[in-house]
Amino acid sequence: MTTPSTTTPQSLRPAAHYTAESTWLNDPNGLVFYEGEYHLFFQNNPSGSTWGNIAWGHAVSTDLLSWEHRPVAIPEEDGEMAFSGSVVVDHRNTAGFASGERPALVAIYTAARHGTDDDPGSQAQALAFSTDGGAVWTRYAGNPVLDIGSSEFRDPKVFWHGDGDGGHWVMVVADPVEHRIGFYTSPNLIDWALASHFGPAHAVGGVWECPDLFPLRIRGTNETRWVLVVSLNPGAIAGGSGTQYFIGDFDGRVFTAERLSDSLDPSDYDWLDFGRDYYAAVSFSNVPDGRRLMIGWASNWEYANETPTGPWRSAMSLAREIELVRAADGRVHVVQAPVLPGDEVTRFEVTVPCADGVRTTLTLTPETTTDERFVISVDGSERRISCDRTTSGNTTFHPTYPSVDWAALPADTGSSVELTIIVDAHLIEVFVGDGRVTFTEQVFPQAPFSRLHRGDIDERD
Ligand code: FRU
């Protein structure tokens, strides 16, 4: 049974995952903590439910769970769309935009122009700034600040590198079709110089977009590693869009990956998520105590424009706190823990066995019986976990939507594994073990999934 997109119940709108009020959204942009509030900017079509007319939408939150809509921050202007980018707090007033005591917030975004038959269009990096804490944004008169004459050059993520005044700004930015990330440096956010490139490496089956780069301490040690996050579309582990990462070192100019695999098998690379719906994930800047919080776009370009909701379309993931751990095999991995919602969502904490010959199925269904379900399976023999949404409700709105996605259980998983399963209307997020494996999946059942049925099959009996 399928539901036409215009009649999908409003009850499929999630409570703790951000959605635009009545329009389209894609990537999170300019994530920044400032004066007690988390700012979420995002790719938004202010006048429609599909991608187009791209502006920076805006929302704020104090707890990362309930969001207040704010007016569009950076609109499309004279044919120039505001593609993805980041926001920094210019504490040292390096760009000179501040007026008075309050530091300026500076957005670094891609100014994007569509091409025509005889013009390829252009993508260049541009600035907008706010001197009132993020309410009113002004485009910098000297835009663009970094133009290499390309029509494929986007998604700048900027941060301050180095201690105190001796540091400099670093921009990581994608050359999407070359599958590489550029690293540029600047004293003032306005004048930029190329320092190095990284890539191609690992998954290159699609364009590279939305990079991020940040340092983290390895849990329980004094060692630091840098995490380079690269979104890829298509060609990701579960098909279509997805987010890979590289662990390495960064000296302020050059990123060096700690280990690169020669394998052509995507399951040998590091991924932030093994589901279909976690893309363009980037982290907040200016968060106190060195915490690293990320949000991803919970959709997939394969079918994002056709998901059966309305008039809002697409949501953000929950915010996730990112940490690094060293596993038993010596490898350093990202682990992720969601900022946990309360009673507004359904949550299950389950411990399942991981013994040879034992398979556990966890089936999510609506309150009243229908044949719609979402099935999580943990296979102790194969030592893997899968998520099956092939019978989860409306699966026919796009041919690539139905899927069974899987990940290997981390090698050092013991005789059981803990799962946290969060169900928030049309979004399911599964966190496996210490959060090294996660799945983000959209579902479109007629009524939200609220029950979990467990089946333990011991094939050794
Ligand atoms: C990623 C992306 C970015 C671009 C934006 C446009 O989803 O393609 O590369 O800046 O979306 O909306």
XYZ file of C-alpha atoms and ligand atoms in Angstrom:
473
model
C 0.000 0.000 0.000
C 1.483 3.353 -0.931
C 0.505 6.801 0.158
C 0.506 9.707 -2.290
C 3.080 12.270 -1.246
C 0.549 15.018 -0.617
C -1.437 13.010 1.913
C 1.337 11.588 4.049
C 0.293 12.239 7.639
C 1.814 15.176 9.444
C 2.506 12.609 12.190
C 5.559 11.570 10.187
C 7.220 14.880 11.043
C 9.884 14.130 13.662
C 9.886 15.866 17.051
C 13.588 16.027 17.970
C 15.084 15.997 14.471
C 15.001 19.441 12.874
C 12.760 20.006 9.853
C 12.103 23.311 8.092
C 8.660 24.702 8.854
C 7.083 24.044 5.466
C 9.878 23.819 2.904
C 12.871 21.886 1.633
C 16.175 21.475 3.463
C 19.469 19.751 2.761
C 22.939 20.112 4.305
C 23.535 21.569 7.772
C 25.652 24.732 7.428
C 27.460 27.153 9.687
C 26.958 25.125 12.857
C 28.144 27.389 15.665
C 27.638 27.780 19.398
C 27.411 31.415 20.446
C 26.252 33.090 23.663
C 24.406 30.029 24.980
C 22.679 29.074 21.728
C 23.383 26.507 19.065
C 22.845 27.979 15.602
C 21.854 25.631 12.815
C 21.953 27.136 9.345
C 20.977 24.878 6.500
C 20.529 24.597 2.745
C 16.972 25.725 2.191
C 14.588 26.464 -0.633
C 12.468 29.150 1.071
C 9.764 28.822 -1.564
C 9.472 25.130 -2.287
C 9.570 21.493 -1.196
C 12.301 20.415 -3.606
C 15.895 21.595 -4.102
C 16.275 25.064 -5.685
C 16.670 28.818 -4.999
C 19.207 27.829 -2.387
C 19.527 30.098 0.656
C 20.815 29.604 4.190
C 17.850 28.850 6.447
C 18.328 29.340 10.175
C 17.192 27.823 13.474
C 18.430 28.080 17.069
C 18.333 25.811 20.103
C 19.693 25.704 23.625
C 19.547 21.900 23.948
C 20.067 20.637 20.353
C 16.646 18.940 20.533
C 14.016 21.639 20.286
C 14.664 24.195 17.581
C 13.147 27.610 16.924
C 12.734 28.627 13.299
C 14.396 31.927 12.376
C 14.152 33.969 9.161
C 16.374 33.090 6.216
C 19.922 34.253 7.015
C 21.563 34.462 3.566
C 19.049 34.571 0.695
C 19.653 33.788 -2.946
C 20.480 37.167 -4.526
C 20.748 38.172 -8.188
C 21.080 34.560 -9.274
C 23.752 33.802 -6.683
C 22.737 30.903 -4.439
C 24.325 30.434 -1.009
C 25.671 26.867 -1.029
C 27.106 25.041 1.967
C 29.729 26.457 4.292
C 30.593 27.272 7.873
C 30.446 30.029 10.490
C 33.270 31.150 12.753
C 33.318 33.546 15.667
C 36.046 36.061 14.759
C 37.236 36.585 18.336
C 40.349 38.516 17.212
C 38.417 40.650 14.694
C 40.857 39.543 11.996
C 38.419 40.468 9.220
C 37.553 43.829 10.783
C 33.765 43.273 10.632
C 33.090 43.754 14.374
C 31.522 46.957 15.602
C 31.849 47.467 19.331
C 32.800 44.769 21.817
C 30.865 41.877 20.378
C 32.846 39.648 17.978
C 31.448 39.253 14.471
C 30.062 35.926 13.325
C 31.443 35.286 9.851
C 29.822 32.874 7.400
C 32.070 31.402 4.712
C 29.797 29.966 2.005
C 29.959 28.983 -1.633
C 28.527 31.617 -3.942
C 27.072 29.414 -6.688
C 25.776 30.420 -10.095
C 24.072 28.050 -12.481
C 25.628 27.605 -15.884
C 23.969 28.006 -19.255
C 24.669 26.372 -22.622
C 27.733 28.569 -23.197
C 28.746 29.257 -19.605
C 29.685 26.511 -17.089
C 28.536 28.637 -14.133
C 30.756 29.371 -11.139
C 31.420 28.368 -7.569
C 33.625 30.583 -5.392
C 33.981 31.142 -1.661
C 32.316 34.225 -0.191
C 31.691 35.861 3.189
C 28.695 37.245 5.023
C 28.848 38.588 8.556
C 26.625 39.345 11.518
C 27.445 41.840 14.263
C 24.277 41.190 16.269
C 24.880 37.577 17.263
C 23.439 35.923 14.163
C 20.119 37.673 13.435
C 21.058 39.981 10.556
C 23.581 38.953 7.905
C 25.382 41.208 5.405
C 27.228 39.959 2.337
C 30.845 41.206 2.281
C 31.292 43.857 -0.423
C 34.603 42.346 -1.585
C 33.128 38.915 -2.443
C 34.228 36.422 -3.591
C 37.254 35.931 -1.358
C 38.488 32.731 -3.029
C 37.788 32.162 -6.707
C 39.846 29.649 -8.698
C 37.733 30.061 -11.825
C 35.915 26.759 -11.297
C 32.309 25.673 -11.565
C 32.963 22.808 -9.079
C 34.618 24.181 -5.941
C 32.540 24.232 -2.777
C 31.587 23.758 0.871
C 34.275 25.654 2.838
C 34.771 24.644 6.476
C 36.921 27.177 8.326
C 38.622 27.056 11.729
C 41.425 28.842 13.592
C 44.616 26.800 13.796
C 47.247 27.371 16.429
C 47.282 28.857 19.873
C 46.634 32.493 20.427
C 47.544 35.200 17.974
C 50.319 33.177 16.322
C 47.761 31.049 14.465
C 45.929 31.393 11.188
C 42.625 30.477 9.598
C 42.389 27.208 7.694
C 39.762 26.491 5.054
C 39.074 22.905 3.965
C 37.097 22.954 0.734
C 36.110 20.359 -1.865
C 37.247 19.976 -5.461
C 34.327 17.570 -5.938
C 35.061 16.033 -9.327
C 38.800 15.664 -8.637
C 37.936 13.785 -5.407
C 40.234 15.974 -3.396
C 40.146 18.436 -0.541
C 42.026 21.738 -0.687
C 43.599 23.306 2.408
C 43.929 27.082 2.266
C 45.279 29.456 4.910
C 44.482 33.075 5.724
C 45.354 35.667 8.378
C 42.007 37.476 8.041
C 39.326 35.306 6.298
C 39.671 37.571 3.226
C 43.074 36.726 1.676
C 43.553 33.006 1.093
C 46.600 30.995 -0.061
C 46.633 27.359 -1.155
C 48.640 25.173 1.244
C 48.013 21.590 0.040
C 45.579 19.002 -1.271
C 44.468 15.591 0.012
C 42.970 12.924 -2.239
C 41.824 11.062 -4.191
C 41.680 8.300 -1.574
C 39.274 5.558 -0.506
C 35.730 5.954 -1.862
C 35.754 7.961 -5.113
C 32.632 6.627 -6.826
C 31.023 10.082 -6.740
C 31.774 13.727 -6.032
C 33.509 14.730 -2.810
C 31.577 17.381 -0.885
C 31.232 19.042 2.523
C 34.612 18.365 4.172
C 35.339 18.946 7.841
C 38.592 18.698 9.797
C 39.098 18.744 13.574
C 41.427 17.413 16.264
C 40.328 15.093 19.070
C 42.082 13.454 21.984
C 42.055 9.634 21.871
C 39.938 8.583 24.832
C 42.017 7.709 27.903
C 45.296 9.037 26.413
C 47.093 12.322 25.809
C 47.386 11.626 22.098
C 45.569 13.723 19.532
C 44.520 12.775 16.021
C 42.846 14.827 13.304
C 39.653 13.618 11.679
C 39.051 14.581 8.037
C 35.390 14.047 7.138
C 34.477 13.797 3.447
C 30.979 13.303 2.084
C 30.642 11.321 -1.120
C 27.758 11.209 -3.578
C 27.120 8.639 -4.981
C 29.343 5.646 -4.158
C 28.881 5.432 -0.396
C 28.818 2.220 1.624
C 25.019 1.809 1.592
C 24.477 3.250 -1.893
C 24.119 6.857 -2.989
C 25.225 9.556 -0.568
C 27.297 8.883 2.546
C 30.061 10.203 4.774
C 33.557 8.737 5.040
C 36.381 9.842 7.319
C 40.169 9.640 7.549
C 42.224 9.600 10.752
C 45.538 11.406 10.553
C 47.640 14.383 11.437
C 47.467 18.040 10.416
C 50.274 20.561 10.876
C 48.274 23.636 9.948
C 48.946 23.203 6.221
C 49.066 19.513 5.288
C 46.833 16.581 6.277
C 48.541 13.175 6.406
C 46.327 10.109 6.730
C 47.498 7.564 9.282
C 46.517 4.573 7.204
C 45.221 4.324 3.684
C 43.781 1.091 2.381
C 44.559 -0.272 -1.095
C 41.312 -2.232 -1.011
C 38.575 -1.391 -3.510
C 35.928 -2.671 -1.094
C 34.117 0.253 0.594
C 33.621 -1.816 3.749
C 37.397 -1.523 4.299
C 37.114 2.264 4.670
C 35.904 4.291 7.640
C 32.307 5.582 7.509
C 30.433 7.796 9.911
C 27.212 5.894 9.228
C 26.199 2.671 7.476
C 22.587 3.627 6.704
C 21.201 5.367 3.641
C 20.426 8.701 5.245
C 23.432 10.439 6.777
C 25.103 12.980 4.530
C 27.014 16.272 4.552
C 27.728 15.880 8.270
C 29.759 18.721 9.753
C 30.656 19.834 13.263
C 29.851 22.881 15.374
C 32.489 25.526 15.923
C 33.094 27.401 19.165
C 31.630 24.654 21.412
C 33.039 24.920 24.974
C 35.285 22.267 26.548
C 36.570 20.922 23.226
C 33.405 18.885 22.673
C 32.867 17.948 19.040
C 29.217 17.864 18.040
C 28.082 16.956 14.544
C 24.829 16.993 12.619
C 24.197 15.298 9.267
C 21.455 15.658 6.696
C 19.180 12.621 7.115
C 18.540 11.947 3.453
C 20.166 10.708 0.265
C 20.435 12.495 -3.080
C 19.213 9.338 -4.834
C 15.641 10.044 -3.719
C 15.737 13.151 -1.495
C 13.502 15.228 -3.781
C 10.815 12.553 -3.816
C 10.418 11.446 -0.193
C 6.681 11.289 0.595
C 6.286 14.055 3.153
C 4.875 17.488 2.755
C 5.114 20.395 2.643
C 8.335 20.008 4.676
C 10.868 17.670 3.151
C 14.008 16.167 4.768
C 15.289 16.411 8.326
C 18.576 16.714 10.166
C 20.041 13.849 12.180
C 20.212 14.161 15.927
C 23.329 15.987 17.092
C 26.067 13.465 17.866
C 29.041 13.860 20.151
C 32.148 12.537 18.404
C 35.075 10.953 20.233
C 38.085 8.867 19.251
C 38.944 5.454 20.682
C 41.832 3.111 20.037
C 40.479 -0.385 19.371
C 42.142 -3.653 20.380
C 43.770 -3.900 16.919
C 45.533 -0.574 17.523
C 43.392 1.363 15.034
C 41.859 4.676 15.992
C 38.117 4.992 15.304
C 35.397 7.570 15.642
C 32.646 6.726 18.141
C 29.393 8.676 18.252
C 26.779 9.211 20.947
C 23.546 11.033 20.181
C 22.246 13.919 22.241
C 19.389 11.877 23.650
C 15.823 13.133 23.263
C 13.234 12.587 25.988
C 9.708 11.232 25.811
C 8.961 13.010 22.545
C 10.617 10.079 20.745
C 10.549 6.298 21.167
C 13.780 4.745 22.357
C 14.828 1.132 22.904
C 18.001 -0.036 24.650
C 18.608 -3.682 23.828
C 21.411 -6.150 24.561
C 21.743 -8.904 21.977
C 24.009 -11.957 21.929
C 26.845 -12.225 19.400
C 27.584 -15.944 19.671
C 28.328 -18.172 16.708
C 25.075 -19.673 15.429
C 22.826 -17.119 17.115
C 20.750 -14.597 15.183
C 18.590 -11.938 16.776
C 15.912 -10.002 14.958
C 14.460 -6.798 16.343
C 11.296 -5.833 14.478
C 9.814 -2.368 14.765
C 6.106 -2.133 14.017
C 3.270 0.362 14.528
C 0.985 0.048 17.560
C -1.680 -1.822 15.643
C -0.730 -4.690 13.419
C -0.035 -3.987 9.792
C 2.498 -5.684 7.597
C 4.760 -2.632 7.770
C 7.985 -3.152 9.669
C 11.661 -2.255 10.018
C 13.904 -5.196 10.872
C 17.302 -5.026 12.572
C 19.232 -8.342 12.563
C 22.379 -9.225 14.451
C 24.041 -12.308 13.014
C 26.515 -13.844 15.470
C 28.013 -16.223 12.897
C 28.602 -13.587 10.238
C 29.334 -11.035 12.968
C 27.330 -8.380 11.253
C 24.278 -6.230 11.766
C 21.721 -5.230 9.149
C 18.761 -2.883 8.825
C 15.965 -3.881 6.449
C 13.439 -1.262 5.377
C 12.113 -3.116 2.313
C 8.648 -3.512 3.895
C 8.625 -0.371 6.041
C 5.591 1.361 4.475
C 5.745 3.515 1.365
C 8.775 2.074 -0.418
C 7.704 2.709 -3.989
C 8.226 6.463 -4.349
C 11.711 5.780 -5.752
C 13.272 2.565 -7.095
C 16.498 2.925 -5.107
C 14.788 3.577 -1.769
C 14.097 0.015 -0.510
C 17.270 -1.383 0.994
C 18.919 -3.785 3.383
C 22.032 -2.104 4.761
C 24.692 -3.787 6.811
C 27.915 -3.301 8.739
C 30.442 -5.657 10.281
C 30.302 -5.695 14.066
C 33.484 -4.074 15.424
C 36.216 -6.740 15.632
C 36.508 -6.462 19.404
C 32.763 -6.967 20.043
C 32.395 -9.510 22.864
C 29.671 -12.102 23.391
C 26.935 -9.464 23.309
C 26.367 -5.988 21.925
C 24.211 -3.094 23.136
C 21.975 -1.286 20.686
C 20.322 2.100 21.140
C 17.412 2.445 18.717
C 15.782 5.854 18.383
C 12.518 6.137 16.465
C 11.288 9.664 15.796
C 8.391 9.484 13.312
C 10.008 9.008 9.869
C 13.576 8.640 11.189
C 15.331 5.703 12.796
C 18.830 6.014 14.211
C 20.636 2.922 15.503
C 23.819 3.166 17.609
C 25.757 -0.088 17.935
C 28.062 -0.862 20.864
C 30.288 2.096 21.713
C 28.892 4.028 18.730
C 31.516 2.939 16.218
C 28.739 1.697 13.929
C 25.569 3.708 13.360
C 22.652 3.544 10.916
C 20.396 6.443 9.964
C 17.338 5.425 7.938
C 14.176 7.154 6.773
C 10.919 5.165 6.839
C 7.424 6.085 5.683
C 4.927 3.818 7.454
C 1.223 4.674 7.677
C 1.545 5.020 11.445
C 4.821 5.568 13.319
C 6.737 2.538 14.558
C 6.356 2.313 18.318
C 6.804 -1.353 19.243
C 9.822 -3.626 19.247
C 9.399 -7.398 18.875
C 12.403 -9.523 19.603
C 13.269 -12.929 18.147
C 16.368 -14.849 19.245
C 17.114 -17.753 16.956
C 19.729 -20.143 18.300
C 20.651 -22.320 15.354
C 22.830 -24.460 17.625
C 19.722 -25.969 19.317
C 25.782 18.528 -0.708
C 25.678 19.693 -1.676
C 26.850 20.640 -1.480
C 26.301 21.940 -1.977
C 24.874 21.866 -1.535
C 23.918 22.562 -2.456
O 24.578 17.923 -0.422
O 25.625 19.211 -2.995
O 28.024 20.228 -2.138
O 26.980 23.040 -1.423
O 24.537 20.499 -1.449
O 22.647 22.646 -1.890
